[in-house]
Amino acid sequence: MEALTRVLSKYVRVTKNLNELNAQASELRDNRRTIELDLAALYAHTELPNSIQLKESEMMFSVKRPNQWKKGWTLSKKDLEQYLTEILGEKGKEVMGEIVRRHEPKLVGSDFDFDLKTTGSSS
């Protein structure tokens, strides 16, 4: 039990550190999004270049203008089911059932997974 206590203590410490870093990363993403909105406002009302070589940071800044690029896409289970039903009617539900039947076994975890949550008590 002592070995488990030591390992759990490390696990808690690392999890707390990750939570703190994730909170910082979330704040940085929010800040970046605000700056992106400022950039979008500038580019919407001013003729500016689509790419700029940033020599100091050795980076390239590039702009993707509205309606001139495609986002990467994912398809949720719900959307897939809706599309299949719209296209194939009742047969769409059968097809979706078969997709789920074939795909769900791939979602079963083959190793341990651990979770750490606060219990709400202060003791």
Tab-separated table of C-alpha atoms in Angstrom:
chain	number	residue	atom	x	y	z
A	1	MET	CA	0.000	0.000	0.000
A	2	GLU	CA	2.941	2.344	0.689
A	3	ALA	CA	4.120	1.964	-2.917
A	4	LEU	CA	0.635	2.875	-4.142
A	5	THR	CA	0.546	5.930	-1.862
A	6	ARG	CA	3.874	7.182	-3.252
A	7	VAL	CA	2.818	6.699	-6.851
A	8	LEU	CA	-0.604	8.276	-6.233
A	9	SER	CA	1.064	11.269	-4.623
A	10	LYS	CA	3.189	11.756	-7.754
A	11	TYR	CA	0.109	11.284	-9.929
A	12	VAL	CA	-1.813	13.951	-8.004
A	13	ARG	CA	1.115	16.384	-8.200
A	14	VAL	CA	1.569	15.910	-11.959
A	15	THR	CA	-2.191	16.150	-12.563
A	16	LYS	CA	-2.378	19.415	-10.611
A	17	ASN	CA	0.586	20.784	-12.580
A	18	LEU	CA	-1.098	19.816	-15.846
A	19	ASN	CA	-4.338	21.484	-14.745
A	20	GLU	CA	-2.452	24.699	-13.965
A	21	LEU	CA	-0.636	24.609	-17.315
A	22	ASN	CA	-3.899	23.895	-19.140
A	23	ALA	CA	-5.492	26.912	-17.439
A	24	GLN	CA	-2.548	29.076	-18.536
A	25	ALA	CA	-2.753	27.695	-22.078
A	26	SER	CA	-6.488	28.396	-22.151
A	27	GLU	CA	-5.877	31.984	-21.090
A	28	LEU	CA	-3.193	32.368	-23.771
A	29	ARG	CA	-5.571	30.958	-26.407
A	30	ASP	CA	-8.209	33.497	-25.304
A	31	ASN	CA	-5.642	36.296	-25.576
A	32	ARG	CA	-4.589	35.095	-29.022
A	33	ARG	CA	-8.229	34.958	-30.142
A	34	THR	CA	-8.702	38.591	-29.047
A	35	ILE	CA	-5.619	39.582	-31.044
A	36	GLU	CA	-6.900	37.594	-34.038
A	37	LEU	CA	-10.143	39.580	-33.873
A	38	ASP	CA	-8.069	42.789	-33.936
A	39	LEU	CA	-6.128	41.455	-36.941
A	40	ALA	CA	-9.361	40.497	-38.707
A	41	ALA	CA	-10.708	44.017	-38.200
A	42	LEU	CA	-7.521	45.488	-39.670
A	43	TYR	CA	-7.531	43.151	-42.660
A	44	ALA	CA	-11.256	43.681	-43.280
A	45	HIS	CA	-10.877	47.442	-43.716
A	46	THR	CA	-7.330	47.853	-45.028
A	47	GLU	CA	-5.412	46.484	-48.008
A	48	LEU	CA	-2.631	44.524	-46.326
A	49	PRO	CA	-0.312	41.745	-47.573
A	50	ASN	CA	-1.387	38.109	-47.293
A	51	SER	CA	2.020	37.070	-45.985
A	52	ILE	CA	4.802	38.772	-44.089
A	53	GLN	CA	8.256	37.368	-43.336
A	54	LEU	CA	8.999	38.127	-39.669
A	55	LYS	CA	12.780	38.292	-39.657
A	56	GLU	CA	13.308	38.709	-35.898
A	57	SER	CA	11.355	35.588	-35.011
A	58	GLU	CA	12.236	33.774	-38.250
A	59	MET	CA	8.552	33.074	-38.840
A	60	MET	CA	6.113	33.642	-41.679
A	61	PHE	CA	2.777	35.320	-40.907
A	62	SER	CA	0.082	34.430	-43.427
A	63	VAL	CA	-3.559	35.350	-43.798
A	64	LYS	CA	-6.374	33.100	-44.960
A	65	ARG	CA	-9.113	35.371	-46.208
A	66	PRO	CA	-12.813	34.556	-45.746
A	67	ASN	CA	-14.320	32.181	-48.312
A	68	GLN	CA	-10.897	31.458	-49.836
A	69	TRP	CA	-9.897	28.408	-47.785
A	70	LYS	CA	-11.408	25.285	-46.285
A	71	LYS	CA	-11.254	24.249	-42.664
A	72	GLY	CA	-10.277	20.724	-41.736
A	73	TRP	CA	-13.407	18.822	-40.899
A	74	THR	CA	-14.685	16.191	-38.586
A	75	LEU	CA	-18.050	14.524	-38.688
A	76	SER	CA	-19.853	13.809	-35.452
A	77	LYS	CA	-21.801	10.624	-34.952
A	78	LYS	CA	-24.985	12.706	-34.706
A	79	ASP	CA	-24.299	14.564	-37.980
A	80	LEU	CA	-23.410	11.345	-39.799
A	81	GLU	CA	-26.654	9.749	-38.655
A	82	GLN	CA	-28.618	12.823	-39.739
A	83	TYR	CA	-27.003	12.872	-43.213
A	84	LEU	CA	-27.533	9.158	-43.735
A	85	THR	CA	-31.186	9.450	-42.738
A	86	GLU	CA	-31.717	12.474	-45.005
A	87	ILE	CA	-30.098	10.719	-47.970
A	88	LEU	CA	-31.227	7.130	-47.454
A	89	GLY	CA	-34.363	7.435	-45.329
A	90	GLU	CA	-35.003	4.359	-43.171
A	91	LYS	CA	-32.090	2.581	-44.841
A	92	GLY	CA	-29.864	5.335	-43.371
A	93	LYS	CA	-30.717	4.148	-39.868
A	94	GLU	CA	-29.717	0.608	-40.816
A	95	VAL	CA	-26.442	1.811	-42.334
A	96	MET	CA	-25.721	3.885	-39.226
A	97	GLY	CA	-26.434	0.894	-37.016
A	98	GLU	CA	-23.940	-1.169	-39.002
A	99	ILE	CA	-21.304	1.585	-38.830
A	100	VAL	CA	-21.764	1.791	-35.048
A	101	ARG	CA	-21.633	-2.012	-34.710
A	102	ARG	CA	-18.336	-2.151	-36.620
A	103	HIS	CA	-16.757	0.910	-35.051
A	104	GLU	CA	-17.615	0.531	-31.343
A	105	PRO	CA	-15.236	-2.411	-30.733
A	106	LYS	CA	-12.378	-0.130	-31.838
A	107	LEU	CA	-13.297	2.299	-29.054
A	108	VAL	CA	-12.729	-0.193	-26.237
A	109	GLY	CA	-9.597	0.694	-24.257
A	110	SER	CA	-6.918	-1.986	-24.297
A	111	ASP	CA	-4.936	-0.599	-21.370
A	112	PHE	CA	-5.539	1.039	-18.016
A	113	ASP	CA	-6.947	4.546	-17.786
A	114	PHE	CA	-6.954	6.660	-14.659
A	115	ASP	CA	-8.958	9.687	-13.629
A	116	LEU	CA	-8.548	12.165	-10.806
A	117	LYS	CA	-11.467	14.343	-9.712
A	118	THR	CA	-12.141	16.536	-6.731
A	119	THR	CA	-14.618	15.035	-4.299
A	120	GLY	CA	-16.041	18.320	-3.057
A	121	SER	CA	-15.159	17.679	0.595
A	122	SER	CA	-12.631	19.918	2.311
A	123	SER	CA	-11.081	17.243	4.501
